[in-house]
Coordinates of C-alpha atoms and ligand atoms in Angstrom, one line a residue:
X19 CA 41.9 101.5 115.7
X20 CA 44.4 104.1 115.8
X21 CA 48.0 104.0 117.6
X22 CA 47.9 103.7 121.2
X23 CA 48.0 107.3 122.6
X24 CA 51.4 108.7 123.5
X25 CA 52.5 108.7 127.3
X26 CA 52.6 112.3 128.3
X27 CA 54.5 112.8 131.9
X28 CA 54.2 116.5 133.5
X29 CA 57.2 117.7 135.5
X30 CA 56.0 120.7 137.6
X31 CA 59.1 122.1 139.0
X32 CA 58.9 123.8 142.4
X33 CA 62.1 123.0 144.0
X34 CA 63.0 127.2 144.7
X35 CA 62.8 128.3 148.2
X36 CA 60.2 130.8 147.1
X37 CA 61.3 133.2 149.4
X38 CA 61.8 136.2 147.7
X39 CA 58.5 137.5 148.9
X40 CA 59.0 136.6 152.4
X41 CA 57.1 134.7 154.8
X42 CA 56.2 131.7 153.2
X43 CA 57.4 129.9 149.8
X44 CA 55.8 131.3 147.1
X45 CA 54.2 127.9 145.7
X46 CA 53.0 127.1 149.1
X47 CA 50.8 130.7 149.6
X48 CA 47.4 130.3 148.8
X49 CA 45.6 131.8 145.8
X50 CA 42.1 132.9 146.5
X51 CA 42.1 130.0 149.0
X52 CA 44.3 127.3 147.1
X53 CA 48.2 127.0 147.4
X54 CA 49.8 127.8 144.2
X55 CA 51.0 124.4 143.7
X56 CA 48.7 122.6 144.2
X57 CA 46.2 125.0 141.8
X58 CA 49.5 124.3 139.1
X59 CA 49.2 120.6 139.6
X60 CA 45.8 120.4 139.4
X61 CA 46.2 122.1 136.1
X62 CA 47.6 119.0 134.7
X63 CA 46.1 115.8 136.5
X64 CA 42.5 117.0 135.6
X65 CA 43.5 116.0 131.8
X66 CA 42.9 112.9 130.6
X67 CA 45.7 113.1 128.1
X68 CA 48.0 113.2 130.7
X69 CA 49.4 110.0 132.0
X70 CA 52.2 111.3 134.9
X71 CA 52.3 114.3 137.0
X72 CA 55.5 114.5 138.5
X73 CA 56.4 117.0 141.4
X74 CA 60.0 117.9 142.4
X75 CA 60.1 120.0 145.6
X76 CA 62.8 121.4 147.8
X77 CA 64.1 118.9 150.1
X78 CA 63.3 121.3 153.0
X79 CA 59.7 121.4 151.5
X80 CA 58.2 117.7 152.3
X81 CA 56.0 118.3 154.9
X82 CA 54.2 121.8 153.6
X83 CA 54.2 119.5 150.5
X84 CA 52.7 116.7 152.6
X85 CA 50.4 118.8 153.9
X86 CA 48.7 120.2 150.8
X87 CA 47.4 116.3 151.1
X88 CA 47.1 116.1 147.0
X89 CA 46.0 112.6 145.9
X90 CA 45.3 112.0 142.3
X91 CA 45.8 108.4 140.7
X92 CA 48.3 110.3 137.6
X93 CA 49.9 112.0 140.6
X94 CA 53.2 110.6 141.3
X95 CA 55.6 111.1 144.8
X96 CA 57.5 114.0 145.1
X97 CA 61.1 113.9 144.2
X98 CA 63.6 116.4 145.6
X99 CA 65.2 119.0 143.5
X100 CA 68.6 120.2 143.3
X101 CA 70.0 123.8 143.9
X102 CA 69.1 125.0 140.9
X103 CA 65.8 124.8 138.3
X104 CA 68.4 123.1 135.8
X105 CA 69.2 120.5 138.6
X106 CA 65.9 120.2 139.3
X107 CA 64.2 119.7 135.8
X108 CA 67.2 116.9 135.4
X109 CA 66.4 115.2 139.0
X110 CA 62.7 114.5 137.5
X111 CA 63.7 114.0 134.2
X112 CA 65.7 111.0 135.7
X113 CA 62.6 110.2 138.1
X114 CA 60.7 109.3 134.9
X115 CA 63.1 107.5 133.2
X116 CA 62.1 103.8 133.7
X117 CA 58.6 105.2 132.8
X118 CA 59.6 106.6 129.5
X119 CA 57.2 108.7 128.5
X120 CA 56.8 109.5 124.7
X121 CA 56.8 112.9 126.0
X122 CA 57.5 115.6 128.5
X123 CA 56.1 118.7 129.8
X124 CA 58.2 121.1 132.2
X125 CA 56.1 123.5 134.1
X126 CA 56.9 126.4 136.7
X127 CA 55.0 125.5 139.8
X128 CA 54.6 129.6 140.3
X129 CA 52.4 129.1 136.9
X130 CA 49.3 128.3 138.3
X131 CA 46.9 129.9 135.7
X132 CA 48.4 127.8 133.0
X133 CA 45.2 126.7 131.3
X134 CA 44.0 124.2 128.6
X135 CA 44.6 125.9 125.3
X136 CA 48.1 126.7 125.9
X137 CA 48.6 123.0 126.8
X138 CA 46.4 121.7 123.8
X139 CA 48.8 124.2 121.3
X140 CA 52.0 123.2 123.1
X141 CA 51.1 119.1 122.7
X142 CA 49.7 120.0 119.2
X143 CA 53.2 121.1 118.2
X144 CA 55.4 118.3 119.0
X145 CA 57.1 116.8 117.4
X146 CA 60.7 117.8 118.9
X147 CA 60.6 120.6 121.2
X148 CA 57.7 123.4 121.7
X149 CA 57.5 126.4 123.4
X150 CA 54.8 128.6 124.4
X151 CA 55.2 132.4 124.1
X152 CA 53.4 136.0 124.1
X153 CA 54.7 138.4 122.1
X154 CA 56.4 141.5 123.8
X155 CA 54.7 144.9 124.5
X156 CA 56.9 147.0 125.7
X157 CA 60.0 148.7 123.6
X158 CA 63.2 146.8 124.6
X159 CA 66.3 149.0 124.9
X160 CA 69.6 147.3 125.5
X161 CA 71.8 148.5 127.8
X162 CA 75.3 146.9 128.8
X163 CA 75.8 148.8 131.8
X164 CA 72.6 150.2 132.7
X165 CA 73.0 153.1 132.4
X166 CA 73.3 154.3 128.9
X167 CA 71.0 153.0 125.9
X168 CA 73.1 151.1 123.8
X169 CA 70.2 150.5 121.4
X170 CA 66.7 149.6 120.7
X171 CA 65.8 145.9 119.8
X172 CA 62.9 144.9 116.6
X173 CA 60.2 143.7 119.2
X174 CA 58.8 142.1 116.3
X175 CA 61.5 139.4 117.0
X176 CA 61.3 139.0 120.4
X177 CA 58.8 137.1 122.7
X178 CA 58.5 135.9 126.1
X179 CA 58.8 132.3 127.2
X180 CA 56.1 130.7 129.8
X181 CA 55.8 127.0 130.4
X182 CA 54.8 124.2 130.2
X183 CA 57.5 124.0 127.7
X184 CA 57.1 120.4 125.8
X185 CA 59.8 117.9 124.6
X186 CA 60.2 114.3 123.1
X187 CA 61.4 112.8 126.3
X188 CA 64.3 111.1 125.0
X189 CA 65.9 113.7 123.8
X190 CA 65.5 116.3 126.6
X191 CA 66.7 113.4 128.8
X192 CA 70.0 113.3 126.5
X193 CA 70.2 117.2 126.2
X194 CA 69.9 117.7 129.8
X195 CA 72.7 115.4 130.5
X196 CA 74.8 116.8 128.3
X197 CA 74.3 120.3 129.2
X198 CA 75.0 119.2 133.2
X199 CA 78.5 119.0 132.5
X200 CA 78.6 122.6 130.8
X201 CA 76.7 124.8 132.4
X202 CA 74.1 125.1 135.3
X203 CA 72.7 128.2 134.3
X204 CA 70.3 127.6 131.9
X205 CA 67.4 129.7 133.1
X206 CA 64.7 127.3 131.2
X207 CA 64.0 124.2 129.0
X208 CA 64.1 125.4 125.4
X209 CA 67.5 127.2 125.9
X210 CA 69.0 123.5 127.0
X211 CA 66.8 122.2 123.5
X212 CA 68.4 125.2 121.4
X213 CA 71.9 124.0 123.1
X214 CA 71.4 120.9 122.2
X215 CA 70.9 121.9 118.5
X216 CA 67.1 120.3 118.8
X217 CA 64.4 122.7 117.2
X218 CA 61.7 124.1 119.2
X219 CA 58.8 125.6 117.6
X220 CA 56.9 128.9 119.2
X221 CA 52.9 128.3 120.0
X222 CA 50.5 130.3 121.8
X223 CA 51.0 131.2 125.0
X224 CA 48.3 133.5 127.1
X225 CA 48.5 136.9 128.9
X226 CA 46.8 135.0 131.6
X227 CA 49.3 132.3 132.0
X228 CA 51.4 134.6 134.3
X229 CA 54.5 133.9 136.4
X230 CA 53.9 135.0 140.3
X231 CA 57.7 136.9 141.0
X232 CA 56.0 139.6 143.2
X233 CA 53.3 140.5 145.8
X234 CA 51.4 142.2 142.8
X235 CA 51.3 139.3 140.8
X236 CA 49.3 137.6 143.6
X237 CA 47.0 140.5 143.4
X238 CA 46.9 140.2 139.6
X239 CA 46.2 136.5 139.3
X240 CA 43.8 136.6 142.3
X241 CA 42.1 138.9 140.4
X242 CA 41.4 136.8 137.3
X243 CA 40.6 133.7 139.4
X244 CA 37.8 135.9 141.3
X245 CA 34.1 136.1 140.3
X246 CA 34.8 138.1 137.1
X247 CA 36.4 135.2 135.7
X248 CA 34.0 132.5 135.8
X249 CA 31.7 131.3 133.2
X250 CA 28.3 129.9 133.3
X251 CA 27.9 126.9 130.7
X252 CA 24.9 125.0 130.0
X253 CA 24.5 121.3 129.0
X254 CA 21.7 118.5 128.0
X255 CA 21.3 115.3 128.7
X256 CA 18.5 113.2 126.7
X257 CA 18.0 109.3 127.6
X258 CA 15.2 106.2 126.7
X259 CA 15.2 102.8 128.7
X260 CA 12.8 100.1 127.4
X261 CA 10.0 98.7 129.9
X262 CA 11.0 94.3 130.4
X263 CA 9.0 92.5 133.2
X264 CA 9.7 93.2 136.8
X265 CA 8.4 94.5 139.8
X266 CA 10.0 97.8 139.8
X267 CA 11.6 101.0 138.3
X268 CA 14.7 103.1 139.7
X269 CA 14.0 106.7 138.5
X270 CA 15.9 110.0 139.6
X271 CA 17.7 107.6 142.5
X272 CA 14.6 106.4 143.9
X273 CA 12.7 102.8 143.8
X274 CA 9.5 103.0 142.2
X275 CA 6.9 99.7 142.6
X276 CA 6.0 99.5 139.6
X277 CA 4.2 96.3 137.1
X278 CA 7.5 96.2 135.1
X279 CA 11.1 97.1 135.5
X280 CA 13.6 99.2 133.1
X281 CA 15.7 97.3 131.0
X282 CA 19.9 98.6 131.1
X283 CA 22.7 97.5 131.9
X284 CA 23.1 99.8 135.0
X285 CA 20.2 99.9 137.0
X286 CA 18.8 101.9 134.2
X287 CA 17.7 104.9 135.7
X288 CA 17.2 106.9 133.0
X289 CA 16.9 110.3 134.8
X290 CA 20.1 110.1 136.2
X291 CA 21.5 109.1 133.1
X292 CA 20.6 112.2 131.2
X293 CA 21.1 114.0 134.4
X294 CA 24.9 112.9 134.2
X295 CA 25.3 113.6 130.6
X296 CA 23.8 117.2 131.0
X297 CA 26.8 117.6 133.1
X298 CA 29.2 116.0 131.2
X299 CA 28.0 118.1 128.1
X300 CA 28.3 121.5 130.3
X301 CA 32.0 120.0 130.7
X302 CA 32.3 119.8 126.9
X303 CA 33.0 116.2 127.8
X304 CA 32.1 112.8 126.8
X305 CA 28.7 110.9 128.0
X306 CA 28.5 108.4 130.4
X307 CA 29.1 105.5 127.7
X308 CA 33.1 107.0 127.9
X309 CA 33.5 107.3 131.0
X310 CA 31.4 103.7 132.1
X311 CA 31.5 101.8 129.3
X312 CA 28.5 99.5 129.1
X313 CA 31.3 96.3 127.9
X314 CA 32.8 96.4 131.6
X315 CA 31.5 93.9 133.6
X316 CA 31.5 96.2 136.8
X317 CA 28.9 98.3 135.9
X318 CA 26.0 96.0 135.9
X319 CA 23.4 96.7 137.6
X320 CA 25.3 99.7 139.2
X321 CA 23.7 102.3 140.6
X322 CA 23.6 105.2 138.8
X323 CA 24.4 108.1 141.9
X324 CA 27.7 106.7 140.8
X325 CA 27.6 108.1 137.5
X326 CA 26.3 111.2 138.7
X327 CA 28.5 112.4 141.1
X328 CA 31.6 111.6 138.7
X329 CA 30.1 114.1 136.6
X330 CA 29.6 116.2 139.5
X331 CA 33.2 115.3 141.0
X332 CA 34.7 116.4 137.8
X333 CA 32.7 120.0 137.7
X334 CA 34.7 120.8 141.3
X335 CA 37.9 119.3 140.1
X336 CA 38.4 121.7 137.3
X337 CA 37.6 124.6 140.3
X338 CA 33.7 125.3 139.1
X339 CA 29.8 124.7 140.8
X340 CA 26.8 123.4 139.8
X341 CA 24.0 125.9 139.6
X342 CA 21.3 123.4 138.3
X343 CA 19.7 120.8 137.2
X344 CA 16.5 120.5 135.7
X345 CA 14.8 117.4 134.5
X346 CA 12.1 116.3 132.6
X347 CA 10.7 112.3 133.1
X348 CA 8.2 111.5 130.2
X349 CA 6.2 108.2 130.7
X350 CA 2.2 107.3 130.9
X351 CA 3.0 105.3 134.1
X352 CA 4.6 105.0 137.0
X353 CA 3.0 108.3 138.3
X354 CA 6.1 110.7 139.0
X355 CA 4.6 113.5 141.4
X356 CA 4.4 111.5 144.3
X357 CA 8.2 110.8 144.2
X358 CA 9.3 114.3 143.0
X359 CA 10.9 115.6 146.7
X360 CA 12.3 112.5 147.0
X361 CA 13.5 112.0 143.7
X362 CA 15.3 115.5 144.4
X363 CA 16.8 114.8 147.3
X364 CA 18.6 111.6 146.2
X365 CA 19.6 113.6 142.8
X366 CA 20.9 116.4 145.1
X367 CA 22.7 114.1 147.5
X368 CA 24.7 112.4 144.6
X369 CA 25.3 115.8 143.0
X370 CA 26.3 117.5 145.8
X371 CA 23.9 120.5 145.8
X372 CA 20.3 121.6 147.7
X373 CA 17.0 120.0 146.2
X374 CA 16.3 123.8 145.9
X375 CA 18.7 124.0 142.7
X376 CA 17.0 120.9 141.4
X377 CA 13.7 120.5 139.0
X378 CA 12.5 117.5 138.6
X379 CA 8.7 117.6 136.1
X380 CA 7.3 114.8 134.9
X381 CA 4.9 114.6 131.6
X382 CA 3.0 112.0 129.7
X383 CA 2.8 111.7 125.5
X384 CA -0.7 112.2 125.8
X385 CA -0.6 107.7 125.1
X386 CA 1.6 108.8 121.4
X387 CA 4.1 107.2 120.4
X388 CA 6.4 104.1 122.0
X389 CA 6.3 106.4 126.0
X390 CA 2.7 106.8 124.9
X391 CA 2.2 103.0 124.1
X392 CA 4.2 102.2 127.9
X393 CA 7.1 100.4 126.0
X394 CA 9.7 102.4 128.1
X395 CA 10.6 106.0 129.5
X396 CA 12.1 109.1 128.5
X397 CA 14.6 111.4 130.6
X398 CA 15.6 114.5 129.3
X399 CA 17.6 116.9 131.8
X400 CA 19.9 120.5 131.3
X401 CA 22.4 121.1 133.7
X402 CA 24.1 124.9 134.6
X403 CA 27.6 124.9 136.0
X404 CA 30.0 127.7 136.3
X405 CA 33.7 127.3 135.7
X406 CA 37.0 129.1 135.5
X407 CA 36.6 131.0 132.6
X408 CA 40.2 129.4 130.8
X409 CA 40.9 131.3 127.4
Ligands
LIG527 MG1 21.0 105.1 129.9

């Protein structure tokens, strides 16, 4: 066995009144018909690899943040910021201090399209201190009165800093401290890090992962949330239980009389099983043994609805649908057909979508082979979701 896996606590920093846009706080509008912050948060406490997301608000800000009604077992309470980001970033800094994470992310809340490779490269890169960035288009000209072009800067130096910006915990703890009694206008994380003599290394940021200032950049991001950018993925699922005596089967979430029962540790439906993992494969997750190992005692004899509408819980967590599922039962006996519209109903009650999106065919082995000789049954299933396209 490896190391135990660093601790990895998000601060998402939304303590600003927002208000430069008018009406109401920026992280609190909703973007295509989720608030900002909480489509930011979610970003983070959908990863497994992430053990805290911390949240620090404006003190004026409780009960819109309240009612966003967020719950999420790595989501902590809500601290309040200070008057500015740098007082902010050091009131949750000090939040997570009796936690002690290994490490730190710091994320603007008006960052809500932050997505999963720019996290994976910024957590790939620590070490000290990382910082995401795009390079810059446009020709910089510098100007000290602006007015008059003083001169043109090399763009080929220069890039543009996003978040979530990541740091050894312990020593952005110390920086920030330190940098509280010289200044309170440093306007992000990495300058406090350069301050502070600690080196931060550049990764990829995304032209995507854009920071909502103005009205436009609400139209802009709504835009790549909307239709164009989702993705239709595809996933199997493939699973054998062996017949032992009994009485009868579970199959696709229904009870099946039957002159033997499935052997498993769950109940052993093995439809639903390869049902789940089609889903979990869509995810580009793990399979059902990760997520329910069969070594914990509170999974036997489960049934397996539970299974699949985790998988189908985590397809609407990360903002996608399921289009489909399609399943295939192979076994000489019991006889499937008869239980088909029942079979879909209970799949489509678990999975949270109409029997009309669900398949569910059954075959024999035409008496080949170990389905063939009725020593147990074979499920094999492919599931179609669509997600946020993220890269
Ligand atoms: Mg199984």
């Amino acid at each position: 066995m490896g190391a135990d896996p660093k601790t990895i606590a998000v601060i998402v920093v939304a303590a600003g009144l927002g208000e430069r846009m008018g009406g109401a706080p920026k992280q609190y509008r909703p973007l295509a018909g989720r608030a900002v912050l909480a489509r930011t948060i979610e970003a983070f406490t959908r990863r497994r690899d992430v053990t805290w997301v911390l949240p620090v608000i404006h003190p004026q800000h409780a009960e819109r943040y309240a009612a966003l009604g967020l719950s999420h077992p790595r989501l902590l309470d809500a601290v309040p910021g200070a008057a500015t980001r740098q007082g902010s970033v050091l009131a949750g800094l000090e939040a997570l201090g009796e936690r002690a994470p290994d490490l730190v992310l710091i994320q603007d809340a008006a960052r809500p399209l932050v997505n999963d490779a720019v996290i994976d490269g910024v957590l790939a890169a620590l070490g000290a201190a990382a910082l995401p960035v795009v390079p810059v288009t446009d020709t910089i000209k510098r100007s000290s009165d602006g007015r008059m072009v003083d001169g043109t800067e090399d763009r080929r130096q220069l890039f543009a800093a996003q978040t979530p910006q990541g740091f050894a915990f312990a020593d952005i703890l110390d920086a920030h401290r330190r940098a509280a009694a010289a200044a309170d206008d440093f306007t992000d994380d990495a300058s406090i890090a350069e301050w502070a003599g600690i080196p931060v290394t550049l990764t990829a940021g995304s032209a995507r992962n854009i920071k909502l200032t103005h009205p436009e950049d609400f139209e802009r991001a709504e835009r790549l949330l909307g239709g164009g950018s989702m993705e239709t993925r595809t996933g199997s699922g493939f699973d054998v239980h062996p017949f032992e005596p009994g009485d009868a089967v579970w199959l696709g979430g229904v009870r099946i009389p039957h002159g033997a029962r499935l052997k498993g540790h769950s109940d052993a439906d093995a439809a639903l099983h390869a049902l789940t993992d089609a889903i979990y494969g869509a995810l580009g997750e793990g399979d059902i043994g990760s997520f329910f190992p069969p070594s914990d005692p509170q999974w036997k004899g489960a049934a397996s609805s539970v299974f699949l509408k985790h998988a189908a819980g985590l397809v609407a967590e990360r903002g996608g649908r399921l289009v489909n599922l399609d399943l295939t039962i192979v076994c000489e006996a019991p006889r499937i057909g008869p239980h088909v519209q029942a079979m879909k109903a209970a799949i489509g009650a678990a999975a949270g979508i109409a029997p009309s999106r669900i398949a569910v065919k059954a075959t024999t082995s035409e008496q080949l082979g170990f389905t063939g000789r009725s020593e147990g049954v074979v499920a094999m299933a492919t599931a179609t979701i669509e997600l946020p396209r993220e890269d």
